[in-house]
Amino acid sequence: KQEVTQIPAALSVPEGENLVLNCSFTDSAIYNLQWFRQDPGKGLTSLLLIQSSQREQTSGRLNASLDKSSGRSTLYIAASQPGDSATYLCAVETSGSRLTFGEGTQLTVNP
Amino acid sequence: EAGVVQSPRYKIIEKKQPVAFWCNPISGHNTLYWYLQNLGQGPELLIRYENEEAVDDSQLPKDRFSAERLKGVDSTLKIQPAELGDSAVYLCASSLVASNEQFFGPGTRLTVL
């Protein structure tokens, strides 16, 4: 059974800092990995999707990497802003088009 | 382009009462998902539809939960009767096809008293 772990569970940083969120998964037989953002009381917003054949994806200040063989992904946020404060969820897609989520990292960026 | 629409946004009911949630996916998306999210956890898949066919309902508690997707567009998730442990956020998502990027609705927050 696929298990996804996210570290740290919570992170508080001052504005402007670069930061890294970590995601690990137990079964490397994945189709893709997706990073989401969730604001309090809201649904999930897709940030980046990395196919299993890819190593990384970039969107603006966000960069996600994937090392399938070691079962790891990182989400790098450059020059963090207070508006980046949210919970960040990592999810891997395995056979049957099923997404398995981690429990998320709650990020607070202080002005 | 409109995103995934869900209603209601909030629902409070007494235990043993029935409840239903509605989802309208993004236009043209063939695949629709219902997820359950407990506080402080990631979403867990309940059911996945390909058009009008439920292709993965292995994690749906079928004794009290049911779902339908008539005509392969809108979908309804029902709980009857609701239990205290059903209090959670119910999220609907859609994708163009399976194994594609999923887009989520705002969710329905259910409180069972």
PDB file of C-alpha atoms in Angstrom:
ATOM      1  CA  LYS A   1       0.000   0.000   0.000  1.00  0.00           C
ATOM      2  CA  GLN A   2       1.348   3.403  -1.008  1.00  0.00           C
ATOM      3  CA  GLU A   3       2.171   5.736   1.850  1.00  0.00           C
ATOM      4  CA  VAL A   4       3.082   9.393   1.483  1.00  0.00           C
ATOM      5  CA  THR A   5       4.904  11.351   4.164  1.00  0.00           C
ATOM      6  CA  GLN A   6       5.498  15.079   4.276  1.00  0.00           C
ATOM      7  CA  ILE A   7       8.124  16.799   6.368  1.00  0.00           C
ATOM      8  CA  PRO A   8       7.942  19.144   8.169  1.00  0.00           C
ATOM      9  CA  ALA A   9       4.322  19.114   9.344  1.00  0.00           C
ATOM     10  CA  ALA A  10       4.521  22.857   9.958  1.00  0.00           C
ATOM     11  CA  LEU A  11       6.957  25.590   8.985  1.00  0.00           C
ATOM     12  CA  SER A  12       7.147  29.265   9.898  1.00  0.00           C
ATOM     13  CA  VAL A  13       9.565  31.556   8.042  1.00  0.00           C
ATOM     14  CA  PRO A  14      10.138  35.293   7.603  1.00  0.00           C
ATOM     15  CA  GLU A  15       9.156  36.904   4.355  1.00  0.00           C
ATOM     16  CA  GLY A  16      11.763  36.677   1.599  1.00  0.00           C
ATOM     17  CA  GLU A  17      13.243  33.381   2.651  1.00  0.00           C
ATOM     18  CA  ASN A  18      13.735  30.497   0.231  1.00  0.00           C
ATOM     19  CA  LEU A  19      12.311  27.238   1.540  1.00  0.00           C
ATOM     20  CA  VAL A  20      11.990  23.554   0.744  1.00  0.00           C
ATOM     21  CA  LEU A  21       9.113  21.212   1.495  1.00  0.00           C
ATOM     22  CA  ASN A  22       9.738  17.485   1.415  1.00  0.00           C
ATOM     23  CA  CYS A  23       7.598  14.578   0.293  1.00  0.00           C
ATOM     24  CA  SER A  24       8.464  10.875   0.347  1.00  0.00           C
ATOM     25  CA  PHE A  25       6.534   7.855  -0.907  1.00  0.00           C
ATOM     26  CA  THR A  26       7.006   4.141  -0.298  1.00  0.00           C
ATOM     27  CA  ASP A  27       6.171   2.646  -3.708  1.00  0.00           C
ATOM     28  CA  SER A  28       8.188   4.026  -6.615  1.00  0.00           C
ATOM     29  CA  ALA A  29       5.749   2.641  -9.208  1.00  0.00           C
ATOM     30  CA  ILE A  30       3.960   5.929  -9.729  1.00  0.00           C
ATOM     31  CA  TYR A  31       2.486   7.594 -12.807  1.00  0.00           C
ATOM     32  CA  ASN A  32       2.921  11.137 -11.601  1.00  0.00           C
ATOM     33  CA  LEU A  33       3.307  13.346  -8.554  1.00  0.00           C
ATOM     34  CA  GLN A  34       1.278  16.452  -7.921  1.00  0.00           C
ATOM     35  CA  TRP A  35       1.741  19.341  -5.493  1.00  0.00           C
ATOM     36  CA  PHE A  36      -1.348  21.168  -4.260  1.00  0.00           C
ATOM     37  CA  ARG A  37      -2.017  24.205  -2.147  1.00  0.00           C
ATOM     38  CA  GLN A  38      -4.978  24.389   0.241  1.00  0.00           C
ATOM     39  CA  ASP A  39      -6.102  27.584   1.921  1.00  0.00           C
ATOM     40  CA  PRO A  40      -8.189  27.341   5.125  1.00  0.00           C
ATOM     41  CA  GLY A  41     -11.746  26.272   4.358  1.00  0.00           C
ATOM     42  CA  LYS A  42     -11.034  25.980   0.664  1.00  0.00           C
ATOM     43  CA  GLY A  43     -10.486  23.246  -1.869  1.00  0.00           C
ATOM     44  CA  LEU A  44      -7.164  22.219  -3.372  1.00  0.00           C
ATOM     45  CA  THR A  45      -5.364  24.229  -6.035  1.00  0.00           C
ATOM     46  CA  SER A  46      -2.996  22.315  -8.291  1.00  0.00           C
ATOM     47  CA  LEU A  47       0.468  23.874  -8.352  1.00  0.00           C
ATOM     48  CA  LEU A  48       2.676  21.496 -10.298  1.00  0.00           C
ATOM     49  CA  LEU A  49       2.361  18.040 -11.839  1.00  0.00           C
ATOM     50  CA  ILE A  50       5.458  15.970 -12.583  1.00  0.00           C
ATOM     51  CA  GLN A  51       5.094  12.938 -14.817  1.00  0.00           C
ATOM     52  CA  SER A  52       7.057   9.848 -13.763  1.00  0.00           C
ATOM     53  CA  SER A  53       9.458  10.338 -16.692  1.00  0.00           C
ATOM     54  CA  GLN A  54      10.256  13.909 -15.661  1.00  0.00           C
ATOM     55  CA  ARG A  55      12.756  15.186 -13.099  1.00  0.00           C
ATOM     56  CA  GLU A  56      11.314  18.611 -12.337  1.00  0.00           C
ATOM     57  CA  GLN A  57       8.719  21.227 -13.138  1.00  0.00           C
ATOM     58  CA  THR A  58       8.795  24.981 -12.634  1.00  0.00           C
ATOM     59  CA  SER A  59       6.077  27.592 -12.325  1.00  0.00           C
ATOM     60  CA  GLY A  60       7.061  31.110 -11.350  1.00  0.00           C
ATOM     61  CA  ARG A  61       8.703  31.015  -7.917  1.00  0.00           C
ATOM     62  CA  LEU A  62       7.918  27.311  -7.497  1.00  0.00           C
ATOM     63  CA  ASN A  63      10.134  24.425  -8.519  1.00  0.00           C
ATOM     64  CA  ALA A  64       9.298  20.783  -7.863  1.00  0.00           C
ATOM     65  CA  SER A  65      11.709  17.913  -8.318  1.00  0.00           C
ATOM     66  CA  LEU A  66      11.097  14.182  -8.467  1.00  0.00           C
ATOM     67  CA  ASP A  67      13.484  11.326  -7.736  1.00  0.00           C
ATOM     68  CA  LYS A  68      11.295   8.315  -8.387  1.00  0.00           C
ATOM     69  CA  SER A  69      13.923   5.706  -7.569  1.00  0.00           C
ATOM     70  CA  SER A  70      14.449   7.057  -4.065  1.00  0.00           C
ATOM     71  CA  GLY A  71      10.785   7.898  -3.559  1.00  0.00           C
ATOM     72  CA  ARG A  72      11.283  11.597  -2.947  1.00  0.00           C
ATOM     73  CA  SER A  73      10.048  14.951  -4.160  1.00  0.00           C
ATOM     74  CA  THR A  74      10.799  18.475  -3.037  1.00  0.00           C
ATOM     75  CA  LEU A  75       8.911  21.707  -3.545  1.00  0.00           C
ATOM     76  CA  TYR A  76      11.164  24.750  -3.571  1.00  0.00           C
ATOM     77  CA  ILE A  77       9.594  28.165  -2.990  1.00  0.00           C
ATOM     78  CA  ALA A  78      11.795  31.131  -3.775  1.00  0.00           C
ATOM     79  CA  ALA A  79      11.503  34.522  -2.097  1.00  0.00           C
ATOM     80  CA  SER A  80       8.509  33.539   0.043  1.00  0.00           C
ATOM     81  CA  GLN A  81       5.637  35.993   0.550  1.00  0.00           C
ATOM     82  CA  PRO A  82       2.867  36.200   3.184  1.00  0.00           C
ATOM     83  CA  GLY A  83       0.426  35.183   0.441  1.00  0.00           C
ATOM     84  CA  ASP A  84       2.205  31.849   0.214  1.00  0.00           C
ATOM     85  CA  SER A  85       0.863  30.930   3.649  1.00  0.00           C
ATOM     86  CA  ALA A  86      -1.253  27.796   3.208  1.00  0.00           C
ATOM     87  CA  THR A  87      -1.089  24.026   3.564  1.00  0.00           C
ATOM     88  CA  TYR A  88       0.894  22.295   0.840  1.00  0.00           C
ATOM     89  CA  LEU A  89      -0.097  18.754  -0.074  1.00  0.00           C
ATOM     90  CA  CYS A  90       1.861  16.213  -2.073  1.00  0.00           C
ATOM     91  CA  ALA A  91       0.028  13.397  -3.891  1.00  0.00           C
ATOM     92  CA  VAL A  92       1.215  10.474  -5.998  1.00  0.00           C
ATOM     93  CA  GLU A  93      -0.833   8.694  -8.613  1.00  0.00           C
ATOM     94  CA  THR A  94      -0.542   4.928  -8.745  1.00  0.00           C
ATOM     95  CA  SER A  95      -2.314   2.249 -10.738  1.00  0.00           C
ATOM     96  CA  GLY A  96      -6.031   2.758 -11.162  1.00  0.00           C
ATOM     97  CA  SER A  97      -5.597   6.529 -11.376  1.00  0.00           C
ATOM     98  CA  ARG A  98      -5.737   6.765  -7.609  1.00  0.00           C
ATOM     99  CA  LEU A  99      -4.123   9.722  -5.830  1.00  0.00           C
ATOM    100  CA  THR A 100      -2.570   9.053  -2.435  1.00  0.00           C
ATOM    101  CA  PHE A 101      -2.010  12.209  -0.420  1.00  0.00           C
ATOM    102  CA  GLY A 102       0.364  13.133   2.356  1.00  0.00           C
ATOM    103  CA  GLU A 103      -0.910  14.948   5.419  1.00  0.00           C
ATOM    104  CA  GLY A 104       0.507  18.254   4.246  1.00  0.00           C
ATOM    105  CA  THR A 105       2.915  20.925   5.435  1.00  0.00           C
ATOM    106  CA  GLN A 106       1.330  23.990   7.003  1.00  0.00           C
ATOM    107  CA  LEU A 107       3.385  26.998   5.904  1.00  0.00           C
ATOM    108  CA  THR A 108       3.282  30.424   7.553  1.00  0.00           C
ATOM    109  CA  VAL A 109       5.236  33.284   6.012  1.00  0.00           C
ATOM    110  CA  ASN A 110       5.556  36.188   8.425  1.00  0.00           C
ATOM    111  CA  PRO A 111       5.720  39.775   7.121  1.00  0.00           C
TER     112      PRO A 111
ATOM    113  CA  GLU B   1     -13.704  28.943 -17.515  1.00  0.00           C
ATOM    114  CA  ALA B   2     -15.709  27.867 -14.478  1.00  0.00           C
ATOM    115  CA  GLY B   3     -14.061  25.462 -12.069  1.00  0.00           C
ATOM    116  CA  VAL B   4     -15.568  22.520 -10.237  1.00  0.00           C
ATOM    117  CA  VAL B   5     -18.761  23.597  -8.494  1.00  0.00           C
ATOM    118  CA  GLN B   6     -20.023  22.000  -5.302  1.00  0.00           C
ATOM    119  CA  SER B   7     -23.080  22.602  -3.172  1.00  0.00           C
ATOM    120  CA  PRO B   8     -23.878  23.110  -0.449  1.00  0.00           C
ATOM    121  CA  ARG B   9     -20.699  24.584   0.995  1.00  0.00           C
ATOM    122  CA  TYR B  10     -21.723  23.770   4.553  1.00  0.00           C
ATOM    123  CA  LYS B  11     -24.215  21.314   6.010  1.00  0.00           C
ATOM    124  CA  ILE B  12     -25.152  20.600   9.612  1.00  0.00           C
ATOM    125  CA  ILE B  13     -27.408  17.640  10.343  1.00  0.00           C
ATOM    126  CA  GLU B  14     -28.440  15.395  13.198  1.00  0.00           C
ATOM    127  CA  LYS B  15     -27.057  11.868  13.253  1.00  0.00           C
ATOM    128  CA  LYS B  16     -29.161   9.258  11.466  1.00  0.00           C
ATOM    129  CA  GLN B  17     -30.441  11.881   9.021  1.00  0.00           C
ATOM    130  CA  PRO B  18     -29.734  11.609   5.273  1.00  0.00           C
ATOM    131  CA  VAL B  19     -27.586  14.134   3.419  1.00  0.00           C
ATOM    132  CA  ALA B  20     -26.639  14.692  -0.210  1.00  0.00           C
ATOM    133  CA  PHE B  21     -23.854  16.611  -1.892  1.00  0.00           C
ATOM    134  CA  TRP B  22     -23.812  17.814  -5.475  1.00  0.00           C
ATOM    135  CA  CYS B  23     -20.907  18.341  -7.860  1.00  0.00           C
ATOM    136  CA  ASN B  24     -20.670  19.864 -11.328  1.00  0.00           C
ATOM    137  CA  PRO B  25     -17.270  19.144 -12.911  1.00  0.00           C
ATOM    138  CA  ILE B  26     -15.365  21.281 -15.360  1.00  0.00           C
ATOM    139  CA  SER B  27     -17.009  21.165 -18.760  1.00  0.00           C
ATOM    140  CA  GLY B  28     -15.608  18.375 -20.901  1.00  0.00           C
ATOM    141  CA  HIS B  29     -13.963  16.491 -18.046  1.00  0.00           C
ATOM    142  CA  ASN B  30     -14.786  12.815 -18.323  1.00  0.00           C
ATOM    143  CA  THR B  31     -13.367  11.706 -14.989  1.00  0.00           C
ATOM    144  CA  LEU B  32     -14.955  12.714 -11.688  1.00  0.00           C
ATOM    145  CA  TYR B  33     -13.738  11.926  -8.180  1.00  0.00           C
ATOM    146  CA  TRP B  34     -15.222  12.186  -4.705  1.00  0.00           C
ATOM    147  CA  TYR B  35     -12.776  12.514  -1.809  1.00  0.00           C
ATOM    148  CA  LEU B  36     -13.177  12.616   1.962  1.00  0.00           C
ATOM    149  CA  GLN B  37     -10.860  14.894   3.952  1.00  0.00           C
ATOM    150  CA  ASN B  38     -10.658  14.689   7.725  1.00  0.00           C
ATOM    151  CA  LEU B  39      -9.201  17.572   9.704  1.00  0.00           C
ATOM    152  CA  GLY B  40      -5.422  17.728   9.450  1.00  0.00           C
ATOM    153  CA  GLN B  41      -5.193  14.952   6.880  1.00  0.00           C
ATOM    154  CA  GLY B  42      -4.935  14.623   3.151  1.00  0.00           C
ATOM    155  CA  PRO B  43      -7.969  13.690   1.046  1.00  0.00           C
ATOM    156  CA  GLU B  44      -8.852  10.027   0.557  1.00  0.00           C
ATOM    157  CA  LEU B  45     -10.586   8.750  -2.548  1.00  0.00           C
ATOM    158  CA  LEU B  46     -14.150   7.486  -2.123  1.00  0.00           C
ATOM    159  CA  ILE B  47     -15.154   6.871  -5.731  1.00  0.00           C
ATOM    160  CA  ARG B  48     -14.007   7.597  -9.284  1.00  0.00           C
ATOM    161  CA  TYR B  49     -16.223   7.859 -12.348  1.00  0.00           C
ATOM    162  CA  GLU B  50     -15.254   7.512 -15.987  1.00  0.00           C
ATOM    163  CA  ASN B  51     -18.193   9.186 -17.710  1.00  0.00           C
ATOM    164  CA  GLU B  52     -21.218   7.593 -15.997  1.00  0.00           C
ATOM    165  CA  GLU B  53     -19.433   4.422 -14.884  1.00  0.00           C
ATOM    166  CA  ALA B  54     -18.069   4.011 -11.357  1.00  0.00           C
ATOM    167  CA  VAL B  55     -14.693   2.412 -12.085  1.00  0.00           C
ATOM    168  CA  ASP B  56     -13.216   2.569  -8.569  1.00  0.00           C
ATOM    169  CA  ASP B  57     -15.554   2.463  -5.577  1.00  0.00           C
ATOM    170  CA  SER B  58     -13.504   0.116  -3.438  1.00  0.00           C
ATOM    171  CA  GLN B  59     -13.169   2.677  -0.625  1.00  0.00           C
ATOM    172  CA  LEU B  60     -16.797   3.751  -0.577  1.00  0.00           C
ATOM    173  CA  PRO B  61     -18.638   2.465   2.544  1.00  0.00           C
ATOM    174  CA  LYS B  62     -21.512   1.018   0.602  1.00  0.00           C
ATOM    175  CA  ASP B  63     -23.675   0.272   3.629  1.00  0.00           C
ATOM    176  CA  ARG B  64     -24.440   3.966   4.030  1.00  0.00           C
ATOM    177  CA  PHE B  65     -22.829   5.816   1.124  1.00  0.00           C
ATOM    178  CA  SER B  66     -24.048   5.913  -2.455  1.00  0.00           C
ATOM    179  CA  ALA B  67     -23.187   7.985  -5.485  1.00  0.00           C
ATOM    180  CA  GLU B  68     -24.427   8.507  -8.987  1.00  0.00           C
ATOM    181  CA  ARG B  69     -23.363  10.360 -12.080  1.00  0.00           C
ATOM    182  CA  LEU B  70     -26.283  10.428 -14.444  1.00  0.00           C
ATOM    183  CA  LYS B  71     -25.487  11.335 -18.051  1.00  0.00           C
ATOM    184  CA  GLY B  72     -21.804  11.461 -17.193  1.00  0.00           C
ATOM    185  CA  VAL B  73     -21.814  15.097 -16.033  1.00  0.00           C
ATOM    186  CA  ASP B  74     -23.117  16.117 -12.592  1.00  0.00           C
ATOM    187  CA  SER B  75     -22.716  13.793  -9.654  1.00  0.00           C
ATOM    188  CA  THR B  76     -24.428  13.326  -6.304  1.00  0.00           C
ATOM    189  CA  LEU B  77     -22.957  11.703  -3.195  1.00  0.00           C
ATOM    190  CA  LYS B  78     -25.403  10.568  -0.527  1.00  0.00           C
ATOM    191  CA  ILE B  79     -25.044   9.380   3.048  1.00  0.00           C
ATOM    192  CA  GLN B  80     -27.950   7.596   4.713  1.00  0.00           C
ATOM    193  CA  PRO B  81     -27.981   7.476   7.654  1.00  0.00           C
ATOM    194  CA  ALA B  82     -25.210   9.858   8.703  1.00  0.00           C
ATOM    195  CA  GLU B  83     -23.036   9.048  11.709  1.00  0.00           C
ATOM    196  CA  LEU B  84     -20.968  11.311  13.945  1.00  0.00           C
ATOM    197  CA  GLY B  85     -17.765  10.030  12.325  1.00  0.00           C
ATOM    198  CA  ASP B  86     -18.894  11.260   8.916  1.00  0.00           C
ATOM    199  CA  SER B  87     -18.140  14.843   9.919  1.00  0.00           C
ATOM    200  CA  ALA B  88     -15.503  15.922   7.397  1.00  0.00           C
ATOM    201  CA  VAL B  89     -15.006  17.858   4.177  1.00  0.00           C
ATOM    202  CA  TYR B  90     -16.233  16.142   1.026  1.00  0.00           C
ATOM    203  CA  LEU B  91     -14.286  17.201  -2.041  1.00  0.00           C
ATOM    204  CA  CYS B  92     -15.164  16.697  -5.663  1.00  0.00           C
ATOM    205  CA  ALA B  93     -12.524  16.785  -8.395  1.00  0.00           C
ATOM    206  CA  SER B  94     -12.452  16.282 -12.126  1.00  0.00           C
ATOM    207  CA  SER B  95      -9.895  15.642 -14.835  1.00  0.00           C
ATOM    208  CA  LEU B  96     -10.026  15.571 -18.592  1.00  0.00           C
ATOM    209  CA  VAL B  97      -9.255  11.884 -18.552  1.00  0.00           C
ATOM    210  CA  ALA B  98      -7.860   9.534 -15.931  1.00  0.00           C
ATOM    211  CA  SER B  99      -4.169   9.946 -15.057  1.00  0.00           C
ATOM    212  CA  ASN B 100      -4.394  13.631 -15.786  1.00  0.00           C
ATOM    213  CA  GLU B 101      -4.171  16.719 -13.622  1.00  0.00           C
ATOM    214  CA  GLN B 102      -7.059  16.851 -11.163  1.00  0.00           C
ATOM    215  CA  PHE B 103      -8.949  20.051 -10.398  1.00  0.00           C
ATOM    216  CA  PHE B 104     -10.769  20.322  -7.094  1.00  0.00           C
ATOM    217  CA  GLY B 105     -13.925  22.070  -6.010  1.00  0.00           C
ATOM    218  CA  PRO B 106     -14.207  24.074  -2.748  1.00  0.00           C
ATOM    219  CA  GLY B 107     -15.703  21.130  -0.875  1.00  0.00           C
ATOM    220  CA  THR B 108     -18.716  20.627   1.371  1.00  0.00           C
ATOM    221  CA  ARG B 109     -18.046  20.768   5.091  1.00  0.00           C
ATOM    222  CA  LEU B 110     -20.381  18.325   6.857  1.00  0.00           C
ATOM    223  CA  THR B 111     -21.027  18.467  10.574  1.00  0.00           C
ATOM    224  CA  VAL B 112     -23.039  15.634  12.124  1.00  0.00           C
ATOM    225  CA  LEU B 113     -24.407  16.389  15.601  1.00  0.00           C
TER     226      LEU B 113
END
